[in-house]
Every structure is written in structure tokens, then in C-alpha cells.
PDB file of C-alpha atoms and ligand atoms in Angstrom:
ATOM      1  CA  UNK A   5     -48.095 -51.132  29.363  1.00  0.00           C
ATOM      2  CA  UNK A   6     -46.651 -50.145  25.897  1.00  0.00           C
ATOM      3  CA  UNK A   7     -46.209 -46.328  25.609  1.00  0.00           C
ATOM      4  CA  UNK A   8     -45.891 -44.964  22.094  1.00  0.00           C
ATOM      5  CA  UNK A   9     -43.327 -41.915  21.295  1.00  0.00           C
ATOM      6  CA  UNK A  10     -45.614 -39.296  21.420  1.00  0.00           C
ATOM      7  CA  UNK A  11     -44.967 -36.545  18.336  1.00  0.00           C
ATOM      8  CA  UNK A  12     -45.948 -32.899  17.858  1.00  0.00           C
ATOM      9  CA  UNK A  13     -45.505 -31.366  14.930  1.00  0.00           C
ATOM     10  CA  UNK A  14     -45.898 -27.805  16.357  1.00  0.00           C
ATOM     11  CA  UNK A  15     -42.511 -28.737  18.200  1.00  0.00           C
ATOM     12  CA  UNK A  16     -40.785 -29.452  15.412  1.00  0.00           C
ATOM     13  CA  UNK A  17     -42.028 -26.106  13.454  1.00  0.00           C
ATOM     14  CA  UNK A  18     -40.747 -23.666  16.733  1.00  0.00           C
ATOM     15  CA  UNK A  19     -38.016 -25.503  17.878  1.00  0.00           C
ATOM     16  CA  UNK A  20     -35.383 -23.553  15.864  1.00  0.00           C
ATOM     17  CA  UNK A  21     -36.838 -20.607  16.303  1.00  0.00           C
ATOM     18  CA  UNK A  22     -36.691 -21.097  19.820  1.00  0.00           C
ATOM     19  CA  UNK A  23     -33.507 -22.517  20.051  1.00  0.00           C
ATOM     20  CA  UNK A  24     -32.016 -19.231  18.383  1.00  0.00           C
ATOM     21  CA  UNK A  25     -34.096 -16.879  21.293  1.00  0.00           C
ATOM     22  CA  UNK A  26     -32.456 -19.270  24.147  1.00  0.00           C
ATOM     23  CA  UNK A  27     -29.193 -19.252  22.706  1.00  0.00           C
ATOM     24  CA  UNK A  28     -29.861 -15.612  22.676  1.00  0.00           C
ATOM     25  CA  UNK A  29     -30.970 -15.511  26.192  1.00  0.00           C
ATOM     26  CA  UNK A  30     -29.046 -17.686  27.907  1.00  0.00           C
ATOM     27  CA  UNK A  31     -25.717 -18.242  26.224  1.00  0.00           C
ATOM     28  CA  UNK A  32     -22.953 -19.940  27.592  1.00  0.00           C
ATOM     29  CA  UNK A  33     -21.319 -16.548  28.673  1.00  0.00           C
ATOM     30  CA  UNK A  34     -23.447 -16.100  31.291  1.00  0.00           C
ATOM     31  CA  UNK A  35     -25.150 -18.974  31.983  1.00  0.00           C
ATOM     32  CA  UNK A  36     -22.431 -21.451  32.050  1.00  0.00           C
ATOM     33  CA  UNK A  37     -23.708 -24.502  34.121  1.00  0.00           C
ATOM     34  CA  UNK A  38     -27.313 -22.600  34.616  1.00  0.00           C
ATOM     35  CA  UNK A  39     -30.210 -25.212  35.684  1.00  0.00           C
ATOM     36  CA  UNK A  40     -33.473 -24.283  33.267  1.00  0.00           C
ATOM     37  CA  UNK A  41     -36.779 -25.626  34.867  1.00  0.00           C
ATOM     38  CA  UNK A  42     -39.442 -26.667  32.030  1.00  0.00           C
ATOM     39  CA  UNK A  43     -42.258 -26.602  33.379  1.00  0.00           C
ATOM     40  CA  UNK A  44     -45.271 -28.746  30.739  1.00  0.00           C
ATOM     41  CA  UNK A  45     -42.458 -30.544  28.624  1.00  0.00           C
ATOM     42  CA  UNK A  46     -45.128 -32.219  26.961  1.00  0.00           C
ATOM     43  CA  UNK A  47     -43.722 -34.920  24.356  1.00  0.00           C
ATOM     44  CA  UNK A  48     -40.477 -34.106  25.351  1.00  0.00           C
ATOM     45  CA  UNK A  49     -39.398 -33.094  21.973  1.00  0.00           C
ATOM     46  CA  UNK A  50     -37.981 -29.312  23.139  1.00  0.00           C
ATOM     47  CA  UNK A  51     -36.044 -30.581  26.007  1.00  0.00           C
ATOM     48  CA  UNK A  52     -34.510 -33.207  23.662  1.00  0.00           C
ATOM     49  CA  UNK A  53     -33.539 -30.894  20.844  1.00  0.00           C
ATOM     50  CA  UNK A  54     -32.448 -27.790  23.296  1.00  0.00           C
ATOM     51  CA  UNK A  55     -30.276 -29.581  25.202  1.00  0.00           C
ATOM     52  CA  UNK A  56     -27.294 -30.843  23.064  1.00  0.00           C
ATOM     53  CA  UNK A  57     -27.777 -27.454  21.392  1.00  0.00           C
ATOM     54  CA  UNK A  58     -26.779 -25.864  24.450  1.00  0.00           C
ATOM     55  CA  UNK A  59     -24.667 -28.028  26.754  1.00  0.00           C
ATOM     56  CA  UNK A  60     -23.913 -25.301  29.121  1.00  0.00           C
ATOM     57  CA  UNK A  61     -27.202 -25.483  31.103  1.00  0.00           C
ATOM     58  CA  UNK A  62     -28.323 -28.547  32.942  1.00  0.00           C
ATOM     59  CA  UNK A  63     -31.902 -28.952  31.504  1.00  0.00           C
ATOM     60  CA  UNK A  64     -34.797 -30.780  33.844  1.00  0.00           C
ATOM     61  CA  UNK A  65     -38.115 -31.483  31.337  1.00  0.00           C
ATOM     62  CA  UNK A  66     -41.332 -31.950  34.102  1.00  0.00           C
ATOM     63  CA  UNK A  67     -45.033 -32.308  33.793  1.00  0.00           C
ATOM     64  CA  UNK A  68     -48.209 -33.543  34.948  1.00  0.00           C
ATOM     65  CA  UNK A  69     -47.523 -37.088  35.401  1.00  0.00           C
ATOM     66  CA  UNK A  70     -49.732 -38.613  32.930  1.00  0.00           C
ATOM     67  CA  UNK A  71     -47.267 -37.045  30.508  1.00  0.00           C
ATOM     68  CA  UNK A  72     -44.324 -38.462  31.376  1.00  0.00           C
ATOM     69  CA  UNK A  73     -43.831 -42.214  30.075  1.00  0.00           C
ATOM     70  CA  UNK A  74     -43.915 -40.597  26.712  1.00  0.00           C
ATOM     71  CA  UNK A  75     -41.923 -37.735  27.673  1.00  0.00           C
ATOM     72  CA  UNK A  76     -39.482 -40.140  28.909  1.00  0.00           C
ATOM     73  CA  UNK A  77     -38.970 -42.102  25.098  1.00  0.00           C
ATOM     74  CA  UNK A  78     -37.723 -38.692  23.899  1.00  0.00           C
ATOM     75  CA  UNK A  79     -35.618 -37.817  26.880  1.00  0.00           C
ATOM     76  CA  UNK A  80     -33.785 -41.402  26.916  1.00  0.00           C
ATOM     77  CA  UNK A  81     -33.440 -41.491  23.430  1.00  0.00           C
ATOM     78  CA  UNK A  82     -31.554 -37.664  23.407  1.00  0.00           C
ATOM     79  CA  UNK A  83     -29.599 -38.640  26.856  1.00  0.00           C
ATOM     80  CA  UNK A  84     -28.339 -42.430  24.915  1.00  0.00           C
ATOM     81  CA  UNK A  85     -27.232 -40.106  22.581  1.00  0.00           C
ATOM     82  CA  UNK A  86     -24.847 -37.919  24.786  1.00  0.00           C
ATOM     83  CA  UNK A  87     -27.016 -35.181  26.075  1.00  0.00           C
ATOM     84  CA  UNK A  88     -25.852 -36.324  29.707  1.00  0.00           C
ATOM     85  CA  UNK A  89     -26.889 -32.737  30.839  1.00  0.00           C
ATOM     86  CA  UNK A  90     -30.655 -33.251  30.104  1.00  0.00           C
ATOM     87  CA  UNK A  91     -32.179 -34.572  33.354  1.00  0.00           C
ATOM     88  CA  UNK A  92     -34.872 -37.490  33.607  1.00  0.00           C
ATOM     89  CA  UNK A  93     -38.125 -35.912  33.365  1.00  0.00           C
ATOM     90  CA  UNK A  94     -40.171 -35.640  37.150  1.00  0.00           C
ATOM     91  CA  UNK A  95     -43.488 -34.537  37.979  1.00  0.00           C
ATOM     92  CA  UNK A  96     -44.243 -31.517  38.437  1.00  0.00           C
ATOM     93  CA  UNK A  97     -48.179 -29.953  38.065  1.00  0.00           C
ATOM     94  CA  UNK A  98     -47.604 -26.291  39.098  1.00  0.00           C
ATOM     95  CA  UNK A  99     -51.022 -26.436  40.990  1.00  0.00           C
ATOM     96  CA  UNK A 100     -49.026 -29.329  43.296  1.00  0.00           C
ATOM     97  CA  UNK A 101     -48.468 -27.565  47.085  1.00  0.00           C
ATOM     98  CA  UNK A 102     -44.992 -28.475  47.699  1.00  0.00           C
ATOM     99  CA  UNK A 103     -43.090 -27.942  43.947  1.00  0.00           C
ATOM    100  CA  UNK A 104     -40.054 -30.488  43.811  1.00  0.00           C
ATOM    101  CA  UNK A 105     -36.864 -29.586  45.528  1.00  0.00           C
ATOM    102  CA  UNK A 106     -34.713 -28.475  43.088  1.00  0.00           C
ATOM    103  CA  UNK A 107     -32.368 -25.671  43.136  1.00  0.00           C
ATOM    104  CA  UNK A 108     -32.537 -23.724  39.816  1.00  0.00           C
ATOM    105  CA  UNK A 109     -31.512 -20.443  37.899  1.00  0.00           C
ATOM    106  CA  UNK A 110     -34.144 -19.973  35.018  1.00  0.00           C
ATOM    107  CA  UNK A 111     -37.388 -21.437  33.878  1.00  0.00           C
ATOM    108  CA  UNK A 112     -39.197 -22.478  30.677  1.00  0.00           C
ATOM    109  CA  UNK A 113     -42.247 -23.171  29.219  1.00  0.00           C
ATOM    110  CA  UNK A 114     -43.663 -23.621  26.003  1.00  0.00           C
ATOM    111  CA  UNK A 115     -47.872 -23.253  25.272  1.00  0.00           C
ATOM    112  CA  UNK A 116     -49.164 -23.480  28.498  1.00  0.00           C
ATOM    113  CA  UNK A 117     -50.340 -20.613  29.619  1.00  0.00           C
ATOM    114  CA  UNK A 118     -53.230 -20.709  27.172  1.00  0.00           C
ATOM    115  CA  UNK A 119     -53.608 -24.731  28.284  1.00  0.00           C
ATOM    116  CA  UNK A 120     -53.633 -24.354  32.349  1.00  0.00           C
ATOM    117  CA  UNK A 121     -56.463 -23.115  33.669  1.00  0.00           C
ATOM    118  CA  UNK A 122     -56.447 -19.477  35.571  1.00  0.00           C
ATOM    119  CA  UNK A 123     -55.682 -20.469  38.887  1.00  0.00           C
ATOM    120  CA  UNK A 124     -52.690 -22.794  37.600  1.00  0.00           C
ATOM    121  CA  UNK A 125     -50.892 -19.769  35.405  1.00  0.00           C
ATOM    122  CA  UNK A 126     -51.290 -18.127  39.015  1.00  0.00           C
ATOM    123  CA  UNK A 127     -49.380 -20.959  40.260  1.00  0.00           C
ATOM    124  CA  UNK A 128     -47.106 -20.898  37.800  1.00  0.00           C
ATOM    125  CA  UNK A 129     -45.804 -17.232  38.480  1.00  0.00           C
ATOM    126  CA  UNK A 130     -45.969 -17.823  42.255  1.00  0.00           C
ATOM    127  CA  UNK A 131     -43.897 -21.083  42.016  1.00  0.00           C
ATOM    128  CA  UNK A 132     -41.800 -19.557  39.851  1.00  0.00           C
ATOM    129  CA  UNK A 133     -41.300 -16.274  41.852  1.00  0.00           C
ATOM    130  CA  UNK A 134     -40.380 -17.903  44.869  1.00  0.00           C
ATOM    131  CA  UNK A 135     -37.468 -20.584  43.307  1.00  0.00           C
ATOM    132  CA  UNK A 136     -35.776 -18.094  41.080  1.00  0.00           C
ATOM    133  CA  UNK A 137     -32.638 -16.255  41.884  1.00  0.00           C
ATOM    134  CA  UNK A 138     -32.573 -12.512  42.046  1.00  0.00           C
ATOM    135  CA  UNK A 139     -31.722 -12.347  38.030  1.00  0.00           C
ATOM    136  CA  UNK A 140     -32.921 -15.684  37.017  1.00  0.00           C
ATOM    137  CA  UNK A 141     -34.807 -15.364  33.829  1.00  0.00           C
ATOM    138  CA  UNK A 142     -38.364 -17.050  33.103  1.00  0.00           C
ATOM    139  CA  UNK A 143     -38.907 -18.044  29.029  1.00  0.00           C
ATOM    140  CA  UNK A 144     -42.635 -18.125  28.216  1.00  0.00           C
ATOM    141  CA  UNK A 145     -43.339 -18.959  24.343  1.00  0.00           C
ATOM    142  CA  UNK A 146     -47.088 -19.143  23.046  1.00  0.00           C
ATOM    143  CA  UNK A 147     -49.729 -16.843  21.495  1.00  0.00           C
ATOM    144  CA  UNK A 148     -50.744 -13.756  23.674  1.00  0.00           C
ATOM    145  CA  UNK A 149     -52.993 -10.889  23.237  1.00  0.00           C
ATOM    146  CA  UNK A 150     -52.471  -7.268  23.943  1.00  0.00           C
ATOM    147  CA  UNK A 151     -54.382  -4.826  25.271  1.00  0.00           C
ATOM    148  CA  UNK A 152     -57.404  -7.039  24.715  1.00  0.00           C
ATOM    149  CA  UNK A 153     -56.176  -7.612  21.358  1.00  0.00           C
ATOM    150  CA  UNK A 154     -55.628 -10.871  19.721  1.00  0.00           C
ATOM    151  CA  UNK A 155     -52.445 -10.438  16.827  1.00  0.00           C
ATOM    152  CA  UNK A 156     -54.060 -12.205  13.967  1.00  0.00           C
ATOM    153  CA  UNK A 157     -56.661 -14.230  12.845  1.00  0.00           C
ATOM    154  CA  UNK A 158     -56.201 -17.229  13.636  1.00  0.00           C
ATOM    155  CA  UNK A 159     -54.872 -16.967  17.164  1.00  0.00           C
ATOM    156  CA  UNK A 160     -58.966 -15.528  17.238  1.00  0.00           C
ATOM    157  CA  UNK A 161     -60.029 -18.661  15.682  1.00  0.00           C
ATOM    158  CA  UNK A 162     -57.272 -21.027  17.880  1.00  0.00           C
ATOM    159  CA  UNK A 163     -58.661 -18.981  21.008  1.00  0.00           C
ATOM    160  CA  UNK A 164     -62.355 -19.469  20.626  1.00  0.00           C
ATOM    161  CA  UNK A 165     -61.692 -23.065  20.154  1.00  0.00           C
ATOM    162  CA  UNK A 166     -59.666 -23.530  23.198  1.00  0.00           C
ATOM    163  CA  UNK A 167     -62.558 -21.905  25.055  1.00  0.00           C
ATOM    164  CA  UNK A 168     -65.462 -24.129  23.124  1.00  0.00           C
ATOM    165  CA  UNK A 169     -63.249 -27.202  24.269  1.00  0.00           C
ATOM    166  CA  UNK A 170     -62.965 -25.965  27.780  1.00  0.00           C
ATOM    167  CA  UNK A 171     -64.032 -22.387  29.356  1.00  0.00           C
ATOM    168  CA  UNK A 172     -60.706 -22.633  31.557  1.00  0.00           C
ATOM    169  CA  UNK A 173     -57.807 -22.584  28.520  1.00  0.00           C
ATOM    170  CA  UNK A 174     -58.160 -19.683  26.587  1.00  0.00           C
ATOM    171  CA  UNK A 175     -55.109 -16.958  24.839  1.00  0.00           C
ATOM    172  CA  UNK A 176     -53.661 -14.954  27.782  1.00  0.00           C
ATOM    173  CA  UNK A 177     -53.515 -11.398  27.761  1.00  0.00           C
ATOM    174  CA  UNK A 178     -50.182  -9.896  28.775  1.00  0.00           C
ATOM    175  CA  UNK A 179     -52.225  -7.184  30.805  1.00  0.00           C
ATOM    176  CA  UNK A 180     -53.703 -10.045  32.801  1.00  0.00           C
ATOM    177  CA  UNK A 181     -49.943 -11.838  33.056  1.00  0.00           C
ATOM    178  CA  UNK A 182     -48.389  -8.983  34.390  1.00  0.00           C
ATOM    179  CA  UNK A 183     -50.077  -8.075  38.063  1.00  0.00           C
ATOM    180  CA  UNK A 184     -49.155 -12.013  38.458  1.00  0.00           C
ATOM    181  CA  UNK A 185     -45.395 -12.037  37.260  1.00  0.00           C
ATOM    182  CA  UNK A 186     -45.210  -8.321  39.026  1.00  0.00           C
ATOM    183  CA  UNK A 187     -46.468  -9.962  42.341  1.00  0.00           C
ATOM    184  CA  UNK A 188     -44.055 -12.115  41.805  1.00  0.00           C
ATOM    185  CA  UNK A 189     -40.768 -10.372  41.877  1.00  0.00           C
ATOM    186  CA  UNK A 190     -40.724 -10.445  37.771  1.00  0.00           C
ATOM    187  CA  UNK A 191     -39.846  -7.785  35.210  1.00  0.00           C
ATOM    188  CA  UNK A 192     -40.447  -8.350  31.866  1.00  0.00           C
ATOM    189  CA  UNK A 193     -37.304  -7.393  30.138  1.00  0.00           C
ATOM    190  CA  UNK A 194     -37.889  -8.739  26.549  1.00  0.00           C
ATOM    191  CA  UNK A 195     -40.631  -9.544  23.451  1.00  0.00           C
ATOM    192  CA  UNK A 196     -39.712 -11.459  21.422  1.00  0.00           C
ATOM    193  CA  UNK A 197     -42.088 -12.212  17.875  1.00  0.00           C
ATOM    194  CA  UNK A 198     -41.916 -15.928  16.752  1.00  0.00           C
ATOM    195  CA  UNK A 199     -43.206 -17.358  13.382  1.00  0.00           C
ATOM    196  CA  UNK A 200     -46.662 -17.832  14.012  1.00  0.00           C
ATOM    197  CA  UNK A 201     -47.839 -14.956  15.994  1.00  0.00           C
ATOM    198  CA  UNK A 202     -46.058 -16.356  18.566  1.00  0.00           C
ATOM    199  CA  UNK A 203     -44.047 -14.457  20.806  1.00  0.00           C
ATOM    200  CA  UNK A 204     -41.425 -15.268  23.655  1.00  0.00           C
ATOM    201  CA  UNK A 205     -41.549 -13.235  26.812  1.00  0.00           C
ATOM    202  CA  UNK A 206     -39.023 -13.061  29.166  1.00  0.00           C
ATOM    203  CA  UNK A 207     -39.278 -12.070  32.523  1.00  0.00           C
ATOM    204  CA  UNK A 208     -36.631 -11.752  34.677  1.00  0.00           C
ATOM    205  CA  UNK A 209     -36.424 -11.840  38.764  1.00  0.00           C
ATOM    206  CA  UNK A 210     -36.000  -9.117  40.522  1.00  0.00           C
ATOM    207  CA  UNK A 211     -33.692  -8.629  43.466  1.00  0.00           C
ATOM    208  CA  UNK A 212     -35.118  -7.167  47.359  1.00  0.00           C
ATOM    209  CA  UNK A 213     -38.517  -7.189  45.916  1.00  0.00           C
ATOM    210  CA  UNK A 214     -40.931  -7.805  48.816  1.00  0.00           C
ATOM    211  CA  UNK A 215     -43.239 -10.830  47.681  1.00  0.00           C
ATOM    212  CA  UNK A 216     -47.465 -11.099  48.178  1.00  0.00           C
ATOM    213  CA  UNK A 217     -47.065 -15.047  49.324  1.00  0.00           C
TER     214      UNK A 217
HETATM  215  C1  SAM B 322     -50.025 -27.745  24.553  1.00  0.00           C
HETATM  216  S1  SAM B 322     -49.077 -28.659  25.694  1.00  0.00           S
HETATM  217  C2  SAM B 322     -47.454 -27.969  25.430  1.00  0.00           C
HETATM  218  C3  SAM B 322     -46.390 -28.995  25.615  1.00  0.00           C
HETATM  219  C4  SAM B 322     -44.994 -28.562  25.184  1.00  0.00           C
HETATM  220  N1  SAM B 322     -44.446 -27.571  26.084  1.00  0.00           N
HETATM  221  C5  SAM B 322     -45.000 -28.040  23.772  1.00  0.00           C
HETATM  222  O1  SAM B 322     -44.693 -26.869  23.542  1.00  0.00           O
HETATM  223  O2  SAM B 322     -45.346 -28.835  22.888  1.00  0.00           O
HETATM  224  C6  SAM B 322     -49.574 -27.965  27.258  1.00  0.00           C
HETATM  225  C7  SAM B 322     -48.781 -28.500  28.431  1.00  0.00           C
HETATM  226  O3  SAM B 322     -49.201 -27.806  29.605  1.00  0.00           O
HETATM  227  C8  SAM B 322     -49.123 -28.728  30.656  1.00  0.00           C
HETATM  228  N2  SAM B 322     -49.915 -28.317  31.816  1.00  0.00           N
HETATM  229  C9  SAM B 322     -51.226 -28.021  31.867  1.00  0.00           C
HETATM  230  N3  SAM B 322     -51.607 -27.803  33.135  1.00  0.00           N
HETATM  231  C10 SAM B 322     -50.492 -27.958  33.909  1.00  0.00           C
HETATM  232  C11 SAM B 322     -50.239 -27.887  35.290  1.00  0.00           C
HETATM  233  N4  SAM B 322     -51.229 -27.625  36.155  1.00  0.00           N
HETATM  234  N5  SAM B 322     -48.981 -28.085  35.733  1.00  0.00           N
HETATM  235  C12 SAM B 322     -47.977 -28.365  34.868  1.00  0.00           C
HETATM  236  N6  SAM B 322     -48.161 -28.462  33.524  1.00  0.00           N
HETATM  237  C13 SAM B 322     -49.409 -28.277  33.056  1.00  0.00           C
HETATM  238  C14 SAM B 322     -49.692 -29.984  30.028  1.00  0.00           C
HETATM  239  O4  SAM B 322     -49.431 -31.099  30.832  1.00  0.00           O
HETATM  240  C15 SAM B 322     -49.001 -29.976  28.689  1.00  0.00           C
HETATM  241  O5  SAM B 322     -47.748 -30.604  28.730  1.00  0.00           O
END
């Protein structure tokens, strides 16, 4: 079956913006030869544009797997190119019981903790928590509230029409993130604001933490 390139232009909008944070987080200093997990790579489009940018990490996209023939067009295209550290794309749908077997030292994602439903951004932590390192870092970009409080109009707007379109996605609050990425073995160690009223958290793993499985 044909598969079209699949395009988003919210990906193109953040991407620099989030290049800048990673290059901030994990630069080649002390991440040299690092293996980032992205977990929902969607189109594709982030892992193709991070990873020339920074060819110090070995980058592996993943999603749900009716996301990943398109995923794939972007990946192939950016890997023909000479980004031989950005790995094929492979299935992974946090919810999944056994996660792939990959050994890795920080994770990614980009808007999906407002698209997975509840029990999947539990997942997400959980999965998370028990395949990174004691100081491996977790990158979480999207639209949060706070203390119950959205940060501008239209992530109100963007949030009631998540909900209208499905009761399960909805604008996470980072009071109702934290007892999961605690539980976890994760600190949050930085905030970052994005264009938008976005933000980037980070969260990083913490060592001889004693983990609710
Ligand atoms: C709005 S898209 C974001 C895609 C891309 N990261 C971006 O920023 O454009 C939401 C992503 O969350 C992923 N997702 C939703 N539920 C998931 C699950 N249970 N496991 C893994 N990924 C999931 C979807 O497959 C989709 O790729």
C-alpha cells in the first residue's frame, strides 16, 4: 500500500525551540554516545531534524504501530542523508507489557501526555522509571497546567476540545504528573517555557530510590 509522508506543521514551529533545550540538556559533554528513547515520534519529523543536530546521541524514534510506515519516510529520508545515528523507528505503545529491549540513557517525548489516555501516561512513567539509569534524564514537551491552572487561553480552548473529542486526552496537570514520575524514581530538575505556552519538563532518575512496581 502507498503511504504518504505524513507532515505536521506544529513540528516544524517547536522544533528549534526544542532543539536549543536538548542541546541544552544533553550536550555532547556529557552525553557523548547517550541513547534517547522517543517515545510517540509521530510523523517522524523531530527525530529527523534532532538527530544530525546532535550526532552525539544515538536517537531511536518509536510509536504505536499504525504510525510507523509514515514515520519511516522521514526517518529514511534523514538516515540517506547521513544521520547514520538515528535508528529505524520500532513499535513501541507504552501500554504494551513487555517494552522493547533496548538499553538506553534518556527519554523523549513530544505532546503526548495530553494524547494517551490516563492509564497510558501511568505507563509511560513506570516504563520509563524502570529502563533509565540512575541520572538518565526524561524530556517531556507539551502544554501543562498548574495547580489546576491552565497558562493561557487557548491551551483552555485546545483542552476542552481534546476532552469533547475524547474524555481520555485532556491537558495534564503537573500536580497529577508528579506522584507518577515520583513513584517512579524521577525528580524534576528543570521548567522550561516554550513558544506557545508550552513548556519542557525534565525529570531526571534518581539513584537507590526504592520503586512501587
Ligand atoms: C499529537 S501526537 C505527537 C507526535 C509527535 N511527538 C509530535 O510532537 O508531533 C501524539 C502521539 O502520542 C502517541 N501515543 C498515544 N498513545 C500512545 C501509547 N499508548 N503508546 C505510545 N505512544 C502513544 C501517538 O501515537 C502519537 O504519535
Amino acid at each position: 500500500m502507498q503511504v504518504s509522508k505524513p507532515f505536521s506543521q506544529a513540528c516544524e514551529n517547536n522544533k528549534g525551540p526544542l532543539l536549543a533545550v536538548l542541546q541544552q540538556v544533553l550536550p555532547e559533554s556529557t552525553h557523548r554516545n547517550s541513547r534517547v528513547l522517543e517515545l510517540g515520534s509521530g510523523t517522524g519529523q523531530h527525530a529527523a531534524f534532532f538527530a544530525p543536530r546532535l550526532p552525539w546521541l544515538s536517537w531511536q524514534p518509536t510509536d504505536q504501530a499504525h504510525y510507523l510506515p509514515g514515520c519511516r519516510l522521514w526517518i529514511e529520508e534523514a538516515r540517506a542523508a547521513g544521520a547514520d545515528n538515528l535508528q529505524a523507528p520500532i513499535v513501541l505503545d507504552v501500554l504494551q507489557p513487555l517494552w522493547p529491549e533496548l538499553e538506553i540513557d534518556a527519554a523523549y517525548s513530544a505532546n503526548t501526555a495530553h494524547i494517551m489516555h490516563w492509564p497510558a501516561v501511568e505507563a509511560m512513567f513506570h516504563g520509563l522509571g524502570q529502563r533509565l539509569p540512575s541520572q538518565g534524564l526524561f524530556c517531556l514537551y507539551g502544554p501543562f497546567r498548574y495547580q489546576g491552572q491552565h497558562t493561557s487561553d487557548s491551551n483552555v480552548r485546545f483542552d476542552s476540545y481534546l476532552r469533547q473529542q475524547d474524555p481520555g486526552m485532556g491537558i495534564r496537570d503537573l500536580d497529577e504528573l508528579e506522584p507518577l514520575a515520583s513513584a517512579a524514581g524521577f525528580q524534576l530538575i528543570a521548567d522550561h517555557a516554550m513558544p506557545a505556552n508550552n513548556r519542557t519538563l525534565v525529570w531526571q532518575r534518581q539513584p537507590h530510590l526504592a520503586l512501587t512496581k
